[in-house]
Amino acid sequence: MSKEITSREEDYSQWYNDLILKGGLADYSAVRGCMVIKPYGYAIWENMRDQLDKMFKDTGHENAYFPLFVPKSLFEAEEKNAEGFAKECAVVTHYRLKTDPDNKGKLIVDPEAKLDEELVVRPTSEAIIWNTYKGWIQSYRDLPLLINQWANVVRWEMRTRLFLRTAEFLWQEGHTAHATRDEAVDETVQMLNVYATFAEEFMAMPVIKGIKSANERFAGAEDTYCIEALMQDGKALQAGTSHFLGQNFAKAFDVKFADKENKLDYVWATSWGVSTRLIGALVMAHSDDQGLVLPPKLAPIQVVIVPIFKGAEQKNLIDDKVKVLQQQLKAAGIKVKYDDNDNNRPGWKFAEYEMKGVPVRIAIGARDIASNVVEVARRDTKEKASMSIDGLAENIIKLLADIQSAIYNKAKGFRDEHITNADNWDEFIQLLDTKTGFIAAHWDGTPETEEKIKELTKATIRCIPLDNKMEDGKCILTGNKSSQRVLFARAY
RNA sequence: CGGGAUGUAGCGUAGCCCGGUUAUCGCGCCUGGUUUGGGACCAGGAGGUCGCAAGUUCGAAUCUUGCCAUCCCGACCA
């Protein structure tokens, strides 16, 4: 059949693409590096967004919206940030087209319509937001300022991959301002914890909370905290970041506040974000060679009901029964779909919903109704069981919870299996090339050493785990003294 | 952006080297019927800017050039 999926074994990249395309999450578009997010994929994003938005609001944040365009002069105000993003910015230079006098029916950029100042299409919004905050903050009474925005950003990446790295992507970016350093650091860590909780409890994806080395730090940040996940091919994926920005942006945009003693000081800042990349992470974390495996808490469809019948009479009988069941399941808060489309037979539907990663499938036929049961199949293990129609909703709720924790445990088992200590260079190389995953190794703490290791192996320091224990050792490359292990991996 | 590969109907493809009637086949799609417990079957039918643009030629899916997109490997990537 045309919907066959390339196996992970055969070609991991192709497997990933197949899942996205054939699972109906997204499609390529006519625009280089930009994808179309299809309804099924967007529904996952909506579920992620709704949950995260709730968590942001529960921690005191409000949503706002800032412009897509950033005047170049503002963009360059915070030097490090500007430098970091300069190479991947789309820039608007003109505001008008006109008909081509030499080529009928075609348009050209009107050279008369050149902008005095170029507009940068935001790759991130610190600049425009901090320029705005300047007008909003005068006193400690205006702080903290806790704002989030849901937006699209553009980063002109050289090589793109569906969801993992696209030229335009959807994300949220929180931007907060605080009166003290400590409060800003607390906020940074708090939001990192929100991300970690979301990843583990909703995406069923275990993550390591850590801090980035100087090389991997966000341009313009003092510290970048991150959650790192491990994909099934042994490569790491940065799933979310939370930055402590110090007073860098306050100084760049001259945002000062008066404290209780009427003393002026620059405010302290954070920014934090996750993007549609999370969908890529979700896909790679759990799926198998038959298709997507989605965690029940984020699945657009949690339960699909497939009727099996001979003739219209049986179909009517099943319809009546399903109508009741559907109401019960919906009342129990379950997202349920009844697929009684007559174009496809049950076997086709089974395969289709497996590919789409629907966590639970219920098959119901005349003989089931006769014995007051349904056949319940779970996507993660492919196990099938007969379940009584009485109290079905309660049992399905339990099953969905089971699946949620089962796929988390499976992913966590894999992840934990793939954190390995390396005590010298040979071991390090060996592990990178055979076992893959996170490698915990001593590092002398210098950017030069990290850079060298990256050159030699393509492995980078993913993070220094927050709960790291101190331990004397020697750097695997230089042999210099080290006080703790850091996590290396090849990464997306 | 450099190296390699690819682009023919919604998907997968034959034809291209060696230019020549109406562009091949399978899946899917539409109509009708029979079916339905793991990707159904029969009959009829629709669907094509051969990625786009220029060029060579009496004639281009086929040859040439440029461009666009995708994939793989690099470089790049908070």
Coordinates of C-alpha atoms (C1' of nucleotides) in Angstrom, one line a residue:
Chain A
M1 CA 0.0 0.0 0.0
S2 CA 1.0 3.6 -0.5
K3 CA 0.9 4.4 3.1
E4 CA 3.7 2.1 4.2
I5 CA 6.2 3.6 6.6
T6 CA 9.9 3.3 6.3
S7 CA 11.3 1.4 9.3
R8 CA 13.5 3.2 11.8
E9 CA 16.1 0.5 11.2
E10 CA 16.2 1.2 7.4
D11 CA 16.3 5.0 7.5
Y12 CA 15.5 6.9 10.6
S13 CA 15.1 10.3 8.9
Q14 CA 12.8 8.8 6.3
W15 CA 10.8 7.1 9.1
Y16 CA 10.3 10.5 10.8
N17 CA 9.2 12.2 7.5
D18 CA 6.8 9.3 6.7
L19 CA 5.2 9.7 10.1
I20 CA 4.6 13.4 9.7
L21 CA 3.4 13.2 6.1
K22 CA 1.4 10.0 6.2
G23 CA 0.1 10.6 9.7
G24 CA -1.3 13.8 8.3
L25 CA 0.5 16.2 10.7
A26 CA 2.0 18.4 8.1
D27 CA 3.0 18.9 4.5
Y28 CA 5.7 20.6 2.6
S29 CA 4.7 24.0 1.1
A30 CA 5.7 26.1 -1.8
V31 CA 7.9 28.2 0.5
R32 CA 11.4 27.1 1.1
G33 CA 11.8 25.7 4.6
C34 CA 8.2 26.4 5.6
M35 CA 5.6 23.8 6.2
V36 CA 1.9 23.6 6.3
I37 CA 0.6 22.3 9.6
K38 CA -2.4 20.2 8.8
P39 CA -5.5 19.9 11.0
Y40 CA -4.4 16.8 12.8
G41 CA -1.0 18.2 13.5
Y42 CA -2.4 21.6 14.5
A43 CA -4.9 19.9 16.9
I44 CA -1.9 18.5 18.7
W45 CA -0.4 22.0 18.9
E46 CA -3.7 23.3 20.1
N47 CA -3.7 20.8 22.9
M48 CA -0.1 21.6 23.8
R49 CA -0.9 25.3 23.7
D50 CA -4.0 25.1 25.8
Q51 CA -2.2 23.2 28.5
L52 CA 0.9 25.4 28.5
D53 CA -1.2 28.5 28.5
K54 CA -3.1 27.3 31.5
M55 CA 0.2 26.6 33.3
F56 CA 1.5 30.1 32.4
K57 CA -1.6 31.7 33.7
D58 CA -1.5 29.6 36.9
T59 CA 2.0 31.0 37.5
G60 CA 0.7 34.6 37.1
H61 CA 1.4 35.4 33.5
E62 CA -0.7 37.3 31.0
N63 CA -0.8 37.1 27.2
A64 CA -0.1 40.0 24.9
Y65 CA 0.9 40.5 21.3
F66 CA 3.8 42.4 19.8
P67 CA 4.6 43.2 16.2
L68 CA 6.1 40.8 13.7
F69 CA 8.5 43.5 12.5
V70 CA 11.4 44.9 14.4
P71 CA 13.1 48.1 13.2
K72 CA 16.7 47.3 12.6
S73 CA 17.9 50.0 15.0
L74 CA 16.0 48.3 17.8
F75 CA 17.1 44.9 16.8
E76 CA 20.8 45.8 17.0
A77 CA 20.5 47.5 20.4
E78 CA 21.4 44.4 22.4
E79 CA 24.7 43.6 20.7
K80 CA 25.2 40.0 21.5
N81 CA 21.6 39.1 20.8
A82 CA 21.7 40.9 17.5
E83 CA 25.0 39.2 16.5
G84 CA 23.7 35.8 17.4
F85 CA 20.7 36.1 15.2
A86 CA 22.0 38.4 12.4
K87 CA 22.9 35.5 10.1
E88 CA 19.4 34.1 10.0
C89 CA 17.1 37.1 9.7
A90 CA 14.6 37.8 7.0
V91 CA 14.6 41.5 6.3
V92 CA 11.8 43.7 4.8
T93 CA 13.3 46.4 2.6
H94 CA 10.4 47.6 0.5
Y95 CA 6.7 48.2 1.1
R96 CA 5.2 48.0 -2.4
L97 CA 5.2 46.1 -5.6
K98 CA 4.3 47.4 -9.0
T99 CA 3.4 46.0 -12.4
D100 CA 6.5 45.2 -14.5
P101 CA 6.5 47.5 -17.5
D102 CA 8.6 45.0 -19.5
N103 CA 6.7 41.9 -18.6
K104 CA 2.9 42.0 -18.7
G105 CA 1.1 40.4 -15.8
K106 CA 4.2 40.3 -13.6
L107 CA 5.1 42.3 -10.6
I108 CA 8.4 43.8 -9.5
V109 CA 9.5 45.4 -6.3
D110 CA 9.0 49.1 -6.6
P111 CA 12.4 50.8 -6.2
E112 CA 10.6 54.0 -5.2
A113 CA 9.2 52.2 -2.2
K114 CA 12.4 51.5 -0.3
L115 CA 12.0 51.7 3.4
D116 CA 14.2 54.3 5.2
E117 CA 14.8 51.8 7.9
E118 CA 14.8 48.1 7.2
L119 CA 12.4 45.9 9.3
V120 CA 13.7 42.6 10.6
V121 CA 11.1 39.8 10.8
R122 CA 11.4 38.7 14.4
P123 CA 13.5 35.7 15.0
T124 CA 12.7 36.4 18.7
S125 CA 11.0 39.4 20.3
E126 CA 13.3 40.6 23.1
A127 CA 14.1 43.8 21.2
I128 CA 10.7 45.0 20.3
I129 CA 9.3 43.9 23.7
W130 CA 12.1 45.6 25.8
N131 CA 11.7 48.7 23.8
T132 CA 8.0 48.6 24.8
Y133 CA 8.7 47.7 28.4
K134 CA 10.7 50.9 28.7
G135 CA 7.5 52.9 28.5
W136 CA 5.7 50.6 30.9
I137 CA 8.1 50.4 33.8
Q138 CA 8.9 53.3 36.1
S139 CA 8.6 52.1 39.6
Y140 CA 9.0 48.9 41.6
R141 CA 5.2 48.9 41.7
D142 CA 5.2 48.1 38.0
L143 CA 7.1 44.9 38.7
P144 CA 7.2 42.1 38.2
L145 CA 5.9 42.3 34.6
L146 CA 4.9 38.8 33.6
I147 CA 4.0 38.5 29.9
N148 CA 3.8 35.8 27.4
Q149 CA 3.0 35.9 23.7
W150 CA 1.9 33.2 21.3
A151 CA 3.5 34.0 17.9
N152 CA 5.3 33.0 14.8
V153 CA 8.9 33.7 14.3
V154 CA 11.3 33.4 11.3
R155 CA 14.8 32.0 11.4
W156 CA 16.3 31.6 8.0
E157 CA 17.9 28.2 8.6
M158 CA 20.1 26.7 6.0
R159 CA 18.7 23.2 6.4
T160 CA 15.2 22.6 7.6
R161 CA 13.3 19.6 8.8
L162 CA 9.6 19.2 9.4
F163 CA 8.8 20.5 12.9
L164 CA 12.3 20.2 14.2
R165 CA 13.7 23.2 12.3
T166 CA 11.6 25.2 10.0
A167 CA 12.2 28.7 8.7
E168 CA 8.9 29.9 10.2
F169 CA 7.6 28.3 13.3
L170 CA 5.0 28.8 16.0
W171 CA 6.0 29.2 19.6
Q172 CA 5.4 31.1 22.8
E173 CA 7.9 33.4 24.3
G174 CA 7.6 34.7 27.8
H175 CA 9.3 37.9 28.7
T176 CA 9.4 39.0 32.3
A177 CA 10.9 42.0 34.2
H178 CA 11.8 41.9 37.9
A179 CA 13.1 44.1 40.6
T180 CA 15.8 41.8 41.8
R181 CA 18.3 39.4 40.4
D182 CA 17.1 36.6 42.7
E183 CA 13.5 37.0 41.7
A184 CA 14.4 36.8 38.0
V185 CA 16.5 33.7 38.5
D186 CA 13.6 32.2 40.4
E187 CA 11.3 33.0 37.5
T188 CA 13.8 31.4 35.1
V189 CA 13.9 28.2 37.1
Q190 CA 10.1 28.2 37.7
M191 CA 9.4 28.3 34.0
L192 CA 12.0 25.6 33.3
N193 CA 10.1 23.5 35.8
V194 CA 6.8 24.3 34.1
Y195 CA 8.3 23.0 30.8
A196 CA 9.7 19.9 32.5
T197 CA 6.4 19.1 34.1
F198 CA 4.6 19.6 30.8
A199 CA 7.1 17.4 28.9
E200 CA 6.9 14.6 31.4
E201 CA 3.3 14.7 32.4
F202 CA 1.6 15.6 29.1
M203 CA 4.1 14.6 26.4
A204 CA 5.1 11.5 28.5
M205 CA 8.7 12.5 27.5
P206 CA 11.4 12.4 30.2
V207 CA 13.7 15.4 30.2
I208 CA 16.8 16.4 31.9
K209 CA 16.8 19.8 33.4
G210 CA 20.1 21.6 33.1
I211 CA 22.1 24.6 32.3
K212 CA 23.8 25.4 29.1
S213 CA 27.6 25.9 28.7
A214 CA 28.7 29.3 27.5
N215 CA 29.0 28.0 23.9
E216 CA 25.3 26.9 23.8
R217 CA 23.9 29.9 25.7
F218 CA 21.2 32.1 24.2
A219 CA 22.7 35.2 22.6
G220 CA 22.2 38.0 25.2
A221 CA 21.6 35.7 28.2
E222 CA 23.6 35.4 31.4
D223 CA 22.4 31.8 31.8
T224 CA 20.4 29.5 29.7
Y225 CA 18.4 26.7 31.4
C226 CA 17.1 23.9 29.2
I227 CA 15.2 20.7 29.1
E228 CA 16.9 18.0 27.0
A229 CA 15.2 14.9 25.7
L230 CA 16.5 11.8 24.1
M231 CA 15.2 10.6 20.8
Q232 CA 15.0 6.9 19.7
D233 CA 18.0 7.2 17.5
G234 CA 20.1 8.2 20.4
K235 CA 20.3 11.9 19.5
A236 CA 19.4 14.6 22.0
L237 CA 16.8 17.3 21.3
Q238 CA 16.6 20.6 23.1
A239 CA 12.9 20.8 24.0
G240 CA 12.7 24.1 25.8
T241 CA 14.8 26.9 27.1
S242 CA 14.5 29.4 29.9
H243 CA 16.9 32.3 30.0
F244 CA 18.1 34.5 32.8
L245 CA 18.9 37.7 30.9
G246 CA 20.4 39.6 33.8
Q247 CA 20.3 43.4 33.1
N248 CA 21.5 43.1 29.5
F249 CA 18.3 44.1 27.8
A250 CA 17.4 46.6 30.5
K251 CA 20.7 48.3 29.8
A252 CA 20.4 48.0 26.0
F253 CA 16.9 49.6 26.1
D254 CA 17.4 51.8 29.2
V255 CA 14.7 50.2 31.3
K256 CA 15.1 51.6 34.8
F257 CA 12.8 51.5 37.8
A258 CA 12.7 53.4 41.1
D259 CA 12.8 51.2 44.2
K260 CA 11.2 52.0 47.6
E261 CA 14.1 54.3 48.5
N262 CA 13.6 56.1 45.1
K263 CA 16.9 54.7 43.9
L264 CA 17.1 54.0 40.2
D265 CA 18.2 50.6 38.9
Y266 CA 18.0 48.5 35.8
V267 CA 15.4 45.8 35.9
W268 CA 16.2 42.1 35.7
A269 CA 14.9 40.0 32.9
T270 CA 14.0 36.5 31.8
S271 CA 12.7 35.0 28.6
W272 CA 11.6 31.5 27.9
G273 CA 10.1 29.6 25.0
V274 CA 8.9 26.3 23.5
S275 CA 7.9 25.8 19.9
T276 CA 6.2 23.5 17.4
R277 CA 9.5 21.6 17.6
L278 CA 7.8 19.9 20.5
I279 CA 5.6 18.1 18.0
G280 CA 8.8 16.7 16.4
A281 CA 10.0 15.6 19.8
L282 CA 6.6 14.0 20.6
V283 CA 6.7 12.1 17.3
M284 CA 10.2 10.7 17.8
A285 CA 9.8 10.0 21.5
H286 CA 7.1 7.3 21.2
S287 CA 6.3 6.3 17.7
D288 CA 7.1 2.9 16.1
D289 CA 7.3 1.4 12.6
Q290 CA 3.5 1.2 12.4
G291 CA 3.1 4.9 12.9
L292 CA 2.6 7.5 15.5
V293 CA 2.1 6.8 19.1
L294 CA 0.5 9.8 20.9
P295 CA 0.2 10.3 24.6
P296 CA -3.5 10.3 25.6
K297 CA -3.2 13.7 27.2
L298 CA -2.3 15.4 23.9
A299 CA -4.0 13.1 21.3
P300 CA -6.6 14.9 19.2
I301 CA -8.6 11.7 19.2
Q302 CA -8.2 9.6 22.3
V303 CA -10.7 6.8 21.4
V304 CA -11.9 5.8 18.0
I305 CA -14.9 3.5 17.7
V306 CA -15.0 1.2 14.6
P307 CA -18.3 -0.6 13.8
I308 CA -18.2 -4.1 12.4
F309 CA -21.4 -5.2 10.8
K310 CA -23.1 -7.3 8.2
G311 CA -26.0 -5.5 6.6
A312 CA -28.0 -2.4 7.5
E313 CA -29.9 -4.1 10.3
Q314 CA -26.7 -4.8 12.3
K315 CA -25.4 -1.3 11.5
N316 CA -28.5 0.3 13.0
L317 CA -28.2 -1.9 16.1
I318 CA -24.5 -0.8 16.5
D319 CA -25.3 2.8 15.8
D320 CA -27.8 2.9 18.6
K321 CA -25.4 1.2 21.0
V322 CA -22.5 3.5 20.0
K323 CA -24.6 6.6 20.4
V324 CA -25.1 5.8 24.0
L325 CA -21.4 4.8 24.5
Q326 CA -20.2 7.9 22.8
Q327 CA -22.3 10.1 25.1
Q328 CA -21.0 8.3 28.2
L329 CA -17.4 8.6 27.0
K330 CA -17.8 12.3 26.1
A331 CA -19.4 12.9 29.5
A332 CA -16.4 11.4 31.1
G333 CA -14.2 14.0 29.2
I334 CA -12.9 11.6 26.6
K335 CA -12.2 12.8 23.0
V336 CA -14.0 10.1 21.0
K337 CA -14.6 9.6 17.3
Y338 CA -17.1 7.2 15.8
D339 CA -15.8 6.2 12.4
D340 CA -18.8 4.7 10.6
N341 CA -17.5 5.8 7.2
D342 CA -18.7 3.1 4.8
N343 CA -15.9 3.6 2.3
N344 CA -13.3 1.8 4.3
R345 CA -13.5 -1.6 5.9
P346 CA -12.5 -2.3 9.5
G347 CA -9.1 -3.6 8.6
W348 CA -8.3 -0.4 6.8
K349 CA -9.5 1.7 9.7
F350 CA -7.4 -0.3 12.2
A351 CA -4.3 0.4 10.2
E352 CA -5.2 4.0 9.6
Y353 CA -5.8 4.9 13.3
E354 CA -2.6 3.0 14.3
M355 CA -0.7 5.2 11.9
K356 CA -2.3 8.3 13.4
G357 CA -1.4 7.1 16.9
V358 CA -4.9 7.1 18.4
P359 CA -4.3 5.6 21.9
V360 CA -7.4 3.4 22.1
R361 CA -9.5 1.7 19.5
I362 CA -12.9 0.2 20.3
A363 CA -14.3 -2.3 17.8
I364 CA -17.9 -3.2 18.2
G365 CA -20.0 -5.8 16.2
A366 CA -23.3 -7.6 16.6
R367 CA -21.7 -10.5 18.5
D368 CA -20.2 -8.0 21.0
I369 CA -23.5 -6.4 21.6
A370 CA -25.0 -9.8 22.1
S371 CA -22.5 -10.5 24.9
N372 CA -22.5 -6.9 26.2
V373 CA -18.8 -6.3 25.4
V374 CA -16.5 -4.4 23.1
E375 CA -13.0 -5.2 21.8
V376 CA -10.6 -2.6 23.1
A377 CA -7.1 -2.3 21.6
R378 CA -4.4 -0.1 22.9
R379 CA -2.0 1.6 20.4
D380 CA 1.2 1.5 22.5
T381 CA 1.3 -2.3 23.0
K382 CA -1.2 -3.4 20.4
E383 CA -2.8 -5.5 23.0
K384 CA -6.5 -6.3 22.5
A385 CA -9.0 -7.2 25.3
S386 CA -12.7 -7.7 25.6
M387 CA -14.3 -5.2 27.9
S388 CA -17.7 -5.1 29.3
I389 CA -20.0 -2.3 28.0
D390 CA -21.1 -1.7 31.6
G391 CA -18.8 0.9 33.2
L392 CA -16.9 1.2 30.0
A393 CA -16.1 4.9 30.4
E394 CA -14.5 4.4 33.8
N395 CA -12.4 1.6 32.4
I396 CA -11.4 3.6 29.4
I397 CA -10.3 6.5 31.6
K398 CA -8.2 4.0 33.5
L399 CA -6.8 2.6 30.3
L400 CA -5.9 6.0 29.0
A401 CA -4.0 6.8 32.2
D402 CA -2.3 3.4 32.0
I403 CA -1.1 4.2 28.4
Q404 CA 0.0 7.6 29.4
S405 CA 2.3 6.2 32.1
A406 CA 3.3 3.2 30.1
I407 CA 4.7 5.2 27.2
Y408 CA 6.4 7.6 29.7
N409 CA 8.0 4.6 31.5
K410 CA 9.1 3.1 28.2
A411 CA 10.7 6.4 27.1
K412 CA 12.2 6.8 30.5
G413 CA 13.6 3.3 30.5
F414 CA 15.2 4.0 27.1
R415 CA 16.6 7.3 28.2
D416 CA 18.0 6.0 31.5
E417 CA 19.6 3.2 29.6
H418 CA 21.3 5.7 27.4
I419 CA 23.0 7.8 30.0
T420 CA 26.5 6.4 30.2
N421 CA 29.6 7.5 32.0
A422 CA 32.8 7.8 30.0
D423 CA 36.1 8.2 31.8
N424 CA 38.5 8.7 29.0
W425 CA 38.6 9.7 25.4
D426 CA 38.5 6.2 23.9
E427 CA 35.5 5.3 25.9
F428 CA 33.8 8.6 24.9
I429 CA 34.4 8.0 21.2
Q430 CA 33.3 4.3 21.5
L431 CA 30.1 5.2 23.2
L432 CA 29.2 8.0 20.8
D433 CA 29.6 5.7 17.8
T434 CA 28.0 2.6 19.2
K435 CA 25.7 3.1 22.1
T436 CA 24.9 6.8 21.5
G437 CA 22.7 8.8 23.9
F438 CA 23.8 11.0 26.7
I439 CA 27.4 10.6 27.8
A440 CA 28.3 11.8 31.2
A441 CA 32.0 12.9 31.1
H442 CA 34.3 15.3 32.8
W443 CA 35.1 18.5 31.1
D444 CA 37.6 21.2 32.1
G445 CA 35.0 23.9 31.8
T446 CA 36.6 25.9 28.9
P447 CA 34.8 26.8 25.7
E448 CA 37.9 25.9 23.8
T449 CA 37.8 22.3 25.0
E450 CA 34.1 22.1 24.2
E451 CA 34.7 23.5 20.8
K452 CA 37.5 21.0 20.1
I453 CA 35.3 18.1 21.2
K454 CA 32.5 19.3 18.9
E455 CA 35.0 19.5 16.0
L456 CA 36.3 16.0 16.6
T457 CA 33.0 14.2 17.4
K458 CA 30.0 16.5 16.5
A459 CA 29.0 16.0 20.1
T460 CA 28.1 19.0 22.1
I461 CA 27.5 19.6 25.8
R462 CA 23.7 19.3 26.1
C463 CA 23.7 20.6 29.6
I464 CA 25.1 20.5 33.0
P465 CA 22.3 18.8 35.0
L466 CA 20.8 20.9 37.7
D467 CA 20.9 18.0 40.2
N468 CA 24.4 17.1 39.3
K469 CA 26.6 15.7 42.0
M470 CA 30.1 17.1 42.5
E471 CA 32.8 14.6 41.8
D472 CA 36.5 15.1 41.1
G473 CA 37.8 13.9 37.8
K474 CA 39.9 14.7 34.7
C475 CA 38.7 16.2 31.5
I476 CA 38.4 13.5 28.8
L477 CA 40.1 15.6 26.3
T478 CA 42.7 17.7 28.1
G479 CA 43.1 15.7 31.3
N480 CA 42.7 19.0 33.3
K481 CA 40.9 19.0 36.6
S482 CA 37.1 18.9 36.6
S483 CA 34.6 19.0 39.5
Q484 CA 31.6 17.4 37.8
R485 CA 30.4 15.4 34.8
V486 CA 28.5 17.1 32.1
L487 CA 26.2 15.5 29.5
F488 CA 27.4 15.2 26.0
A489 CA 25.4 14.0 23.0
R490 CA 25.0 14.4 19.3
A491 CA 21.9 16.6 18.9
Y492 CA 19.3 17.8 16.5
Chain B
rC1 C1' 25.7 27.9 1.0
rG2 C1' 29.2 23.5 -1.0
rG3 C1' 28.9 18.0 -2.7
rG4 C1' 25.5 14.1 -4.3
rA5 C1' 20.5 12.4 -5.7
rU6 C1' 15.5 13.3 -7.1
rG7 C1' 11.1 15.9 -9.4
rU8 C1' 5.9 12.5 -14.9
rA9 C1' -2.3 12.6 -12.1
rG10 C1' -3.5 12.9 -4.8
rC11 C1' 0.6 8.8 -3.9
rG12 C1' 4.1 5.3 -6.0
rU13 C1' 6.0 4.7 -10.9
rA14 C1' 7.3 3.2 -16.8
rG15 C1' 9.1 6.0 -20.8
rC16 C1' 14.4 9.8 -21.0
rC17 C1' 20.6 7.2 -22.6
rC18 C1' 19.0 6.8 -28.6
rG19 C1' 13.6 13.5 -29.7
rG20 C1' 8.5 11.4 -33.6
rU21 C1' 0.7 9.3 -33.4
rU22 C1' -3.5 9.5 -28.2
rA23 C1' 2.5 9.5 -21.9
rU24 C1' 2.6 3.4 -19.0
rC25 C1' 1.0 0.7 -14.9
rG26 C1' -0.6 0.1 -9.7
rC27 C1' -3.0 2.5 -5.5
rG28 C1' -6.3 6.3 -4.5
rC29 C1' -10.7 9.3 -6.5
rC30 C1' -16.1 9.4 -8.9
rU31 C1' -20.8 6.3 -10.3
rG32 C1' -23.5 1.7 -9.6
rG33 C1' -23.6 -2.9 -7.2
rU34 C1' -21.9 -6.7 -3.9
rU35 C1' -19.2 -6.4 0.8
rU36 C1' -17.5 -5.3 6.2
rG37 C1' -14.0 -9.2 13.1
rG38 C1' -6.7 -6.7 10.3
rG39 C1' -5.3 -2.5 4.6
rA40 C1' -12.4 -6.0 0.0
rC41 C1' -14.3 -7.2 -5.0
rC42 C1' -16.8 -6.5 -9.9
rA43 C1' -18.3 -3.1 -13.8
rG44 C1' -18.0 1.7 -15.8
rG45 C1' -15.6 6.6 -15.5
rA46 C1' -12.8 11.1 -14.5
rG47 C1' -8.2 13.1 -13.6
rG48 C1' -1.7 15.3 -16.8
rU49 C1' 1.2 23.1 -17.0
rC50 C1' 5.8 15.5 -17.7
rG51 C1' 8.7 20.9 -11.1
rC52 C1' 9.0 26.2 -13.5
rA53 C1' 11.2 29.3 -17.4
rA54 C1' 14.0 30.1 -21.6
rG55 C1' 16.8 27.8 -25.7
rU56 C1' 18.0 24.0 -29.7
rU57 C1' 14.7 21.6 -33.4
rC58 C1' 9.9 20.7 -38.5
rG59 C1' 8.9 18.3 -33.7
rA60 C1' 10.9 18.2 -26.6
rA61 C1' 8.7 14.3 -20.8
rU62 C1' 13.3 13.0 -23.7
rC63 C1' 18.8 17.4 -25.6
rU64 C1' 21.0 22.5 -23.4
rU65 C1' 21.0 26.5 -19.8
rG66 C1' 18.9 29.0 -15.7
rC67 C1' 15.7 28.9 -11.6
rC68 C1' 12.5 26.4 -7.8
rA69 C1' 11.5 22.5 -4.3
rU70 C1' 12.6 18.0 -1.6
rC71 C1' 15.9 14.1 0.3
rC72 C1' 21.1 12.6 1.9
rC73 C1' 26.2 14.3 3.5
rG74 C1' 28.7 18.7 5.1
rA75 C1' 28.9 23.9 6.8
rC76 C1' 25.3 26.7 9.9
rC77 C1' 21.9 26.4 14.0
rA78 C1' 19.7 30.3 21.1

